[in-house]
Coordinates of C-alpha atoms in Angstrom, one line a residue:
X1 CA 38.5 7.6 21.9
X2 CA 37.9 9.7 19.0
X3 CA 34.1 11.3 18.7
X4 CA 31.8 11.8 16.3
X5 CA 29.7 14.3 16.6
X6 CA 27.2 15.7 13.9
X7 CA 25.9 19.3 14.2
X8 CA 22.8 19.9 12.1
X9 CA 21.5 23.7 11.1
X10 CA 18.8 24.0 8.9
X11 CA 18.8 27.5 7.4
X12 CA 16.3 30.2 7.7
X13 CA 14.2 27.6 9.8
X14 CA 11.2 29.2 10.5
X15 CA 10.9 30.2 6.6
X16 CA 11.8 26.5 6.0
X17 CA 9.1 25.3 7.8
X18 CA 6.6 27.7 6.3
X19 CA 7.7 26.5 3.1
X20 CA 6.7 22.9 3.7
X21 CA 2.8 23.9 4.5
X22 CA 2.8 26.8 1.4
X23 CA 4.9 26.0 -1.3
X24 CA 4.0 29.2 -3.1
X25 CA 6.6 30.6 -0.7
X26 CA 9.7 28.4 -2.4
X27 CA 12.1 30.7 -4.8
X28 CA 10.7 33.9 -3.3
X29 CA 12.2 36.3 -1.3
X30 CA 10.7 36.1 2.4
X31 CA 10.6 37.3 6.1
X32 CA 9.7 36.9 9.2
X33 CA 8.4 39.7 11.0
X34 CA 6.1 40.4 13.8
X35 CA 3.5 42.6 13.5
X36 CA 2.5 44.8 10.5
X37 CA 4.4 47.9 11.4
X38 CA 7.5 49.0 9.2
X39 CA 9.4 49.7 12.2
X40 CA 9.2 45.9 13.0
X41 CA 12.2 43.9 13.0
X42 CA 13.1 41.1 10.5
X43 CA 13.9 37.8 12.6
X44 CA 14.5 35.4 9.9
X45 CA 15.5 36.0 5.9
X46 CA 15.7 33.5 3.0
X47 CA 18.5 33.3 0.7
X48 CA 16.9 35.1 -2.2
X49 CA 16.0 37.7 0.6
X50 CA 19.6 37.9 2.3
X51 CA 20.5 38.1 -0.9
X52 CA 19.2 41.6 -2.2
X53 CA 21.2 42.8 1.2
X54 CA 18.0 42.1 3.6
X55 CA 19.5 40.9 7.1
X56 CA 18.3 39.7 10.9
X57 CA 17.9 42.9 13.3
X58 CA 16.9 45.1 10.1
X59 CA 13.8 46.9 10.1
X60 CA 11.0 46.2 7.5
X61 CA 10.8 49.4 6.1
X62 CA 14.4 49.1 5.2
X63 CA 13.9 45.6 3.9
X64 CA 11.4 46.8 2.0
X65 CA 13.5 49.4 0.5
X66 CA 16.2 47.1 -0.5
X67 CA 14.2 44.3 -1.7
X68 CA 10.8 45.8 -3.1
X69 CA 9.3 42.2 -3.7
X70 CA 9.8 41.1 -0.6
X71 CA 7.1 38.9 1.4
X72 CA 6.8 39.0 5.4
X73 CA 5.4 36.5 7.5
X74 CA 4.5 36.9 11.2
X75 CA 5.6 34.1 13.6
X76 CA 4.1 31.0 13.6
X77 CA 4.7 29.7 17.4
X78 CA 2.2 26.7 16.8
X79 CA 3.7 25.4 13.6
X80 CA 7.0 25.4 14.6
X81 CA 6.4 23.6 18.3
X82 CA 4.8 20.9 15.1
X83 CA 8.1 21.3 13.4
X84 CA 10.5 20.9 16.5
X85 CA 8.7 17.9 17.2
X86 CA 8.9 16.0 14.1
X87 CA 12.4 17.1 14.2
X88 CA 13.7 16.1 17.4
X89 CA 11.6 12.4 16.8
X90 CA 13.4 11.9 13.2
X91 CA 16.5 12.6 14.6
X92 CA 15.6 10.5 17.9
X93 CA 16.3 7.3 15.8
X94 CA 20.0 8.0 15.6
X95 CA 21.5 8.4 19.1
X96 CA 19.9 9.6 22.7
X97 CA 22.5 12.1 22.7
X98 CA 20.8 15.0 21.6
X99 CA 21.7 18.5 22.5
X100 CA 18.7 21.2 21.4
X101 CA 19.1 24.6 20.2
X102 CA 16.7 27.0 18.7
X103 CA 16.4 27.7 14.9
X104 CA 16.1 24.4 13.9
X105 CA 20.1 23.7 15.2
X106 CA 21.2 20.5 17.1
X107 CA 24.1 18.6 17.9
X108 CA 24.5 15.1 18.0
X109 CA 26.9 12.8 19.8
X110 CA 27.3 9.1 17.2
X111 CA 30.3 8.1 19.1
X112 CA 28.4 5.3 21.0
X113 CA 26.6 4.4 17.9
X114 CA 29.1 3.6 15.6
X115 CA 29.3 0.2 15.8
X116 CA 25.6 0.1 14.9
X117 CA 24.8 2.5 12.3
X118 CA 28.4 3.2 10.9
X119 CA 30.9 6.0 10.5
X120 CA 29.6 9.8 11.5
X121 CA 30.2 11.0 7.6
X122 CA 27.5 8.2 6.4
X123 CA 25.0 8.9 9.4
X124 CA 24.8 12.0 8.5
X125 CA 24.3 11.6 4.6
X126 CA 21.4 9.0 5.4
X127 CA 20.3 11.4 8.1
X128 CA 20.5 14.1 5.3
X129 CA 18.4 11.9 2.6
X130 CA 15.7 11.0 5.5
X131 CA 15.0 14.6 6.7
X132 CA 14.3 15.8 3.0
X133 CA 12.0 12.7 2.4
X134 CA 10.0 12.6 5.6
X135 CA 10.2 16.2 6.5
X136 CA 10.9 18.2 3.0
X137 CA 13.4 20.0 5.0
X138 CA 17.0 20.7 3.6
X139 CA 20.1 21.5 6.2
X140 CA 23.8 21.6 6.6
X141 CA 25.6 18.6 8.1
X142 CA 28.8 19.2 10.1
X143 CA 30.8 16.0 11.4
X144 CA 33.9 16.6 13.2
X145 CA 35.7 14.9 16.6
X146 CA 33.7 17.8 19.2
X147 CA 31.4 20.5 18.5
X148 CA 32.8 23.3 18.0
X149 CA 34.4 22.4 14.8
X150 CA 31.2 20.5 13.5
X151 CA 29.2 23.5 14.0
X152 CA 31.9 25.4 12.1
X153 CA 31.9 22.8 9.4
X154 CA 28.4 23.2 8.8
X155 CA 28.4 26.9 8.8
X156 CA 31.2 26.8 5.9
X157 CA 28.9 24.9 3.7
X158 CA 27.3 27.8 1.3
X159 CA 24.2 25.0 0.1
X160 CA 22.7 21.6 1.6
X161 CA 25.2 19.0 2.3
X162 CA 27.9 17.2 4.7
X163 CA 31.0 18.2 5.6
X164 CA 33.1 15.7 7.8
X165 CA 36.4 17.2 9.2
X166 CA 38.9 13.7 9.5
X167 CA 39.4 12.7 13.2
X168 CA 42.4 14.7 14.5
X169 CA 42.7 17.4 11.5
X170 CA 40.2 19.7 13.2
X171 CA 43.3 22.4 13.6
X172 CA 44.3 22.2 10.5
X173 CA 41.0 22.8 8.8
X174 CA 40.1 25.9 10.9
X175 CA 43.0 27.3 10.7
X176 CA 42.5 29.1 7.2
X177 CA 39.7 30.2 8.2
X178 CA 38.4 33.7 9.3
X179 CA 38.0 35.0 12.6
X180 CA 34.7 35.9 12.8
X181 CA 33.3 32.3 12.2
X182 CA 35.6 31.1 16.1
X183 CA 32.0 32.2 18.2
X184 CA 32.2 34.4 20.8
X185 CA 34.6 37.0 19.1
X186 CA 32.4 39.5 18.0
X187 CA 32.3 42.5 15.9
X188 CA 34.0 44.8 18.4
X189 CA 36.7 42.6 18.7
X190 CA 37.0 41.3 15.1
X191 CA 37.7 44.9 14.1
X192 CA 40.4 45.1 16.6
X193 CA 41.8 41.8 15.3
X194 CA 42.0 42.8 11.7
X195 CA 42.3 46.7 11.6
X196 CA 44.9 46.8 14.9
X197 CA 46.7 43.8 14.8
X198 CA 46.5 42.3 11.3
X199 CA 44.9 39.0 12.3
X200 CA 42.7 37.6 9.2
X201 CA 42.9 33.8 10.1
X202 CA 42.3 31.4 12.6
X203 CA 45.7 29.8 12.4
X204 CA 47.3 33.5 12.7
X205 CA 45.5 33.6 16.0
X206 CA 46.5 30.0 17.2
X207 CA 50.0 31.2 16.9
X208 CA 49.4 34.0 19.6
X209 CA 50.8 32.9 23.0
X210 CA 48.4 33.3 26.0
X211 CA 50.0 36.4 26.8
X212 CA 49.8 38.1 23.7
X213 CA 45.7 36.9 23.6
X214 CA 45.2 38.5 27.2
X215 CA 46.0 41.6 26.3
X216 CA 43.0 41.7 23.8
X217 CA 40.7 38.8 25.6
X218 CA 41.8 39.1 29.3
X219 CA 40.3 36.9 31.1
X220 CA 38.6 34.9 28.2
X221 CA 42.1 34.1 26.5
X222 CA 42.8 30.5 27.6
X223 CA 39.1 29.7 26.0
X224 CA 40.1 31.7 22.8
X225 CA 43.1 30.1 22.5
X226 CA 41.8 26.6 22.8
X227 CA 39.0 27.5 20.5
X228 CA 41.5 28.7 17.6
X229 CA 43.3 25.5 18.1
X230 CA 40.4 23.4 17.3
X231 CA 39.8 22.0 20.6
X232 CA 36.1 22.0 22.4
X233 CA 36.0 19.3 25.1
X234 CA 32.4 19.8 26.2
X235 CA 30.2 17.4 26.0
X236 CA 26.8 16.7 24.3
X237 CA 24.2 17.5 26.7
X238 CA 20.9 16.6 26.2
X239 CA 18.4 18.5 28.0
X240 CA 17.6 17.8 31.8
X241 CA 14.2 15.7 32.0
X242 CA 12.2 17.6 34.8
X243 CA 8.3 15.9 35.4
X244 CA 5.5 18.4 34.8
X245 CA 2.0 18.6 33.5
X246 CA 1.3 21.1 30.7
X247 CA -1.3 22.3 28.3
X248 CA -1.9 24.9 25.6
X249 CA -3.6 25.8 23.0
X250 CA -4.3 28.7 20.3
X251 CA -7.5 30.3 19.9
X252 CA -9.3 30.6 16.5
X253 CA -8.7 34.3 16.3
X254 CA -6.9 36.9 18.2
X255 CA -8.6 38.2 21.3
X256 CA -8.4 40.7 23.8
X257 CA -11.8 40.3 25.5
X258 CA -11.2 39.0 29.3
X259 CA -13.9 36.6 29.6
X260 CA -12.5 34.9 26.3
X261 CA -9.3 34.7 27.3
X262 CA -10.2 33.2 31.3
X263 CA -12.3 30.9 30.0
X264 CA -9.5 29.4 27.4
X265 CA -7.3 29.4 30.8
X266 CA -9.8 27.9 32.7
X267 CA -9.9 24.9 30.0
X268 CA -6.2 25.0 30.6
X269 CA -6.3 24.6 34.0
X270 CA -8.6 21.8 33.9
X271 CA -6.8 19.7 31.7
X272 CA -3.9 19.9 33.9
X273 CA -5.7 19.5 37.0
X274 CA -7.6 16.1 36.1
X275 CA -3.8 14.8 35.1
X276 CA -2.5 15.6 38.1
X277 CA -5.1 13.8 39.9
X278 CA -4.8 10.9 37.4
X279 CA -1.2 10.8 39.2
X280 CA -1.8 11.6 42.3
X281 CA 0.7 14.3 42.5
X282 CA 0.2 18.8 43.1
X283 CA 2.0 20.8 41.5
X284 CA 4.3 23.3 43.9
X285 CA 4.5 26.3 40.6
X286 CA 3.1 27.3 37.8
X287 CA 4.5 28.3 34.4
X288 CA 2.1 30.7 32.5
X289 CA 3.4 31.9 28.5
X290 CA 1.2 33.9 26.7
X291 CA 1.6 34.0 22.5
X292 CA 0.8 37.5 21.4
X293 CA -0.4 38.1 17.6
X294 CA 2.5 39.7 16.7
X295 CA 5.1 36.9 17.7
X296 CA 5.6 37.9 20.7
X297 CA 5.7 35.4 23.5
X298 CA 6.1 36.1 27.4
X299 CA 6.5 34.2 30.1
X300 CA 6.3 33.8 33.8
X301 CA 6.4 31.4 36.6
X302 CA 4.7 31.8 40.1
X303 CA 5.1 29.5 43.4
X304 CA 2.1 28.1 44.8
X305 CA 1.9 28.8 49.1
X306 CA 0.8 25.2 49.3
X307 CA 1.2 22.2 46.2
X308 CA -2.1 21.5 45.0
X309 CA -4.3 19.9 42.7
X310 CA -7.7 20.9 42.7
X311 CA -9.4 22.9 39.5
X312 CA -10.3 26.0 41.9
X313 CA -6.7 26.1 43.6
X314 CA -5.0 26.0 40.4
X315 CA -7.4 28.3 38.7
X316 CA -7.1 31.5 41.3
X317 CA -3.3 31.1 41.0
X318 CA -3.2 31.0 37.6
X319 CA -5.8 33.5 36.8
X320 CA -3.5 36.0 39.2
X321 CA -0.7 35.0 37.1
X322 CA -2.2 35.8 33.7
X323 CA -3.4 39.5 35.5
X324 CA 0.3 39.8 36.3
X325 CA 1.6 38.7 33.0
X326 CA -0.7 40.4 30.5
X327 CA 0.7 43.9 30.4
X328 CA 1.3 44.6 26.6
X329 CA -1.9 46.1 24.6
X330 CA -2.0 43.4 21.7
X331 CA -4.4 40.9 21.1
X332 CA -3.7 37.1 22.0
X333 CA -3.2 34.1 19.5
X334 CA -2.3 31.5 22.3
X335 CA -1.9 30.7 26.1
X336 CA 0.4 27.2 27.5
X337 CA 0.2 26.2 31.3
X338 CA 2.6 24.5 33.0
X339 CA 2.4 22.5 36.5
X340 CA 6.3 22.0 37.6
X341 CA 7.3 20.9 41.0
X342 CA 4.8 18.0 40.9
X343 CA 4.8 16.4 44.8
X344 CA 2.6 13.9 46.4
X345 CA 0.1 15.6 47.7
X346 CA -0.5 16.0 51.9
X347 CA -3.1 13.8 53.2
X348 CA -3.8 16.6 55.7
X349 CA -4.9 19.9 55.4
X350 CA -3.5 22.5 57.6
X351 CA -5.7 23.9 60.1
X352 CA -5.1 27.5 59.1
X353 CA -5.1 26.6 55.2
X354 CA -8.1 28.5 54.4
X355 CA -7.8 28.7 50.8
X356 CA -7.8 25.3 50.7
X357 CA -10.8 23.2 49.6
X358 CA -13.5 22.4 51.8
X359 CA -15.0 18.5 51.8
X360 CA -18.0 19.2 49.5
X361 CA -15.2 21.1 47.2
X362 CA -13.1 17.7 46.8
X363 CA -16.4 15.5 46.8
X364 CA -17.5 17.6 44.0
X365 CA -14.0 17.4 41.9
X366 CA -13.8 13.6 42.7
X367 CA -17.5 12.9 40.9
X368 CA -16.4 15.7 38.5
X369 CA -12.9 13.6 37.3
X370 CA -15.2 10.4 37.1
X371 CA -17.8 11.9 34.6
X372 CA -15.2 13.5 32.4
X373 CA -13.0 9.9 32.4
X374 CA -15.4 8.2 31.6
X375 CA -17.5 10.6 28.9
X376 CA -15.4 12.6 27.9
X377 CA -13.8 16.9 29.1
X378 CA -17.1 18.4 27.2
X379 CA -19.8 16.1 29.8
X380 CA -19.8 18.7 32.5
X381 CA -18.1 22.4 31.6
X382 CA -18.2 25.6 33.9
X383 CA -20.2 28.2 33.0
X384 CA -17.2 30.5 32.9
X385 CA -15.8 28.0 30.2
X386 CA -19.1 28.6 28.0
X387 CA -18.5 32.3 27.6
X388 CA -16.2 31.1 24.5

């Protein structure tokens, strides 16, 4: 059976996005950079940026120099989480098959849907019309039989639109193509391809034998060659559903005062901790990211001795994580927690658990969880939480 599958890119997507909430931004050249240093490097450039010469991985100062009008932007992890939401809900209605990538780029598998909501090349159109009406967001639209050519059929489109490769042609409309657009070539080798060995197109490559390619690839030749032949039989793959509890959330300002940032994780943890309870499950690790001011994000996990659930369990491990994780001198915009490995919990204590909590401790977090269901998180706080 022949697929359809529909790659959507959206470009610039973090300047897209910023766009929507300010439209002062539209027509001007911008970029995202971290940070107000000129030695900061430019993660995302509109067209009218890119085109005074301004490029990812360049520093700002340089930027600066090429394109004098130029406006940077820091990172905005909250507003695109918002985004990548709305995104991945419009695009929710057309098919389950929904393989995520960052950037505002996804591919979608319509095959199964066809009966219902018609050929890939019209799903994509209304998809298209619907994103630029609900979300104001413009993208490229590749539809091709797998998805390798559909991502390459999006990239060839220079403005907003749909571009459906016929079922079974997908050779025959890479094969004019150049080189560098077949991923995983590279710079190095795409210099050795046109400067050594006179290769320019995609179908001058597809008429290498494996041997030939092997003596520029090695062992990555069989994957080249099916690549230039138009051939990708890997499937859309959604991403793996694993149960955990999370939280997070971004302070008013930046901060680098301790007690601030504790008691924001203490709010975290207890979020999480009256969830679990709510499910009667512990959580076996923890997942700490801290969002820096400058764009930055880091992350790190940490396994838990024994699962748990209780507030003051949760709280020493992940207070140790954040002491761990926070190495970096820069003030902090925004902290998410994450309880993974979620287990029903053991209806007996070990005898020689002595971090875990006592009677009263449980008693205490039992009337504790019935207060705050029943009024409300804000009826009974920690006084560690009122230092914010």
């Amino acid at each position: 059976m022949n697929r359809d599958i529909l790659h959507l890119a959206i470009p610039a997507y973090p300047i897209a996005v910023a766009r929507v909430v300010d439209s002062s931004l539209r027509q001007r050249p911008v970029a995202i950079a971290p940070g107000l240093s000129d030695r900061a490097i430019i993660q995302a450039a509109s067209a009218e940026a890119a085109a005074e010469g301004v490029i990812c991985g360049m520093t700002v100062r340089r930027a600066r120099s090429l394109c004098p009008a130029l406006l940077t932007l820091p990172p905005d992890a909250q507003l695109l989480a918002r985004a990548d939401r709305a995104l991945h809900k419009l695009v929710g209605h057309y098919s389950p098959l929904i393989e995520l990538h960052p950037a505002g780029r996804l591919f979608i598998d319509l095959t199964g849907s066809r009966r219902l909501l018609g050929p890939g090349r019209d799903v994509a159109m209304r998809l298209e019309q619907e994103l630029e009406k609900r979300l104001r967001l413009t993208a490229t639209l590749g539809v091709a039989g797998n998805k390798l050519v559909s991502r390459i059929a999006a990239g060839c489109l220079e403005r907003p639109g749909v571009c459906d490769v016929l079922r079974g042609a997908e050779q025959s409309f890479i094969a004019p193509l150049p080189v560098r657009v077949l991923p995983g070539i590279g710079a190095v080798r795409e210099n050795l391809l046109l400067q050594e060995l006179n290769l320019r197109r995609i179908g001058e490559l597809a008429a290498l034998t494996l041997v030939q390619l092997r003596l520029v690839f090695g062992p990555f030749a069989p994957l080249v060659q099916q690549r230039a032949l138009g051939r990708d039989p890997a499937p859309v793959t959604p991403p793996r559903q694993s149960p955990e509890i999370s939280s997070e959330s971004f302070l008013s300002r930046e901060e680098n005062d301790t007690r601030v940032l504790s008691a924001e994780l203490c709010r975290l943890v207890e979020t999480c901790g009256i969830r679990l309870r709510q499910i009667n499950r512990a959580a076996a690790s923890l997942d700490l990211t801290v969002h820096y001011a400058d764009g930055i994000s880091c992350k790190q996990g940490r396994q838990l001795a024994t699962p748990g659930n209780h507030d003051l369990l949760l709280y020493r491990e992940a207070d140790q994580l954040f002491r761990e994780l926070c190495r970096r001198r820069i003030r902090i915009k925004g902290l998410r927690l994450c309880c993974r490995e979620l287990e029903h919990p053991d209806r007996q204590a070990s005898l020689f658990a002595d971090a875990a909590p006592s009677l009263r401790q449980q008693a205490l977090q039992q009337t504790l969880d019935q207060l705050r269901s029943k009024y409300g998180m804000q009826v009974v706080q920690r006084g560690q939480v009122l230092i914010a």
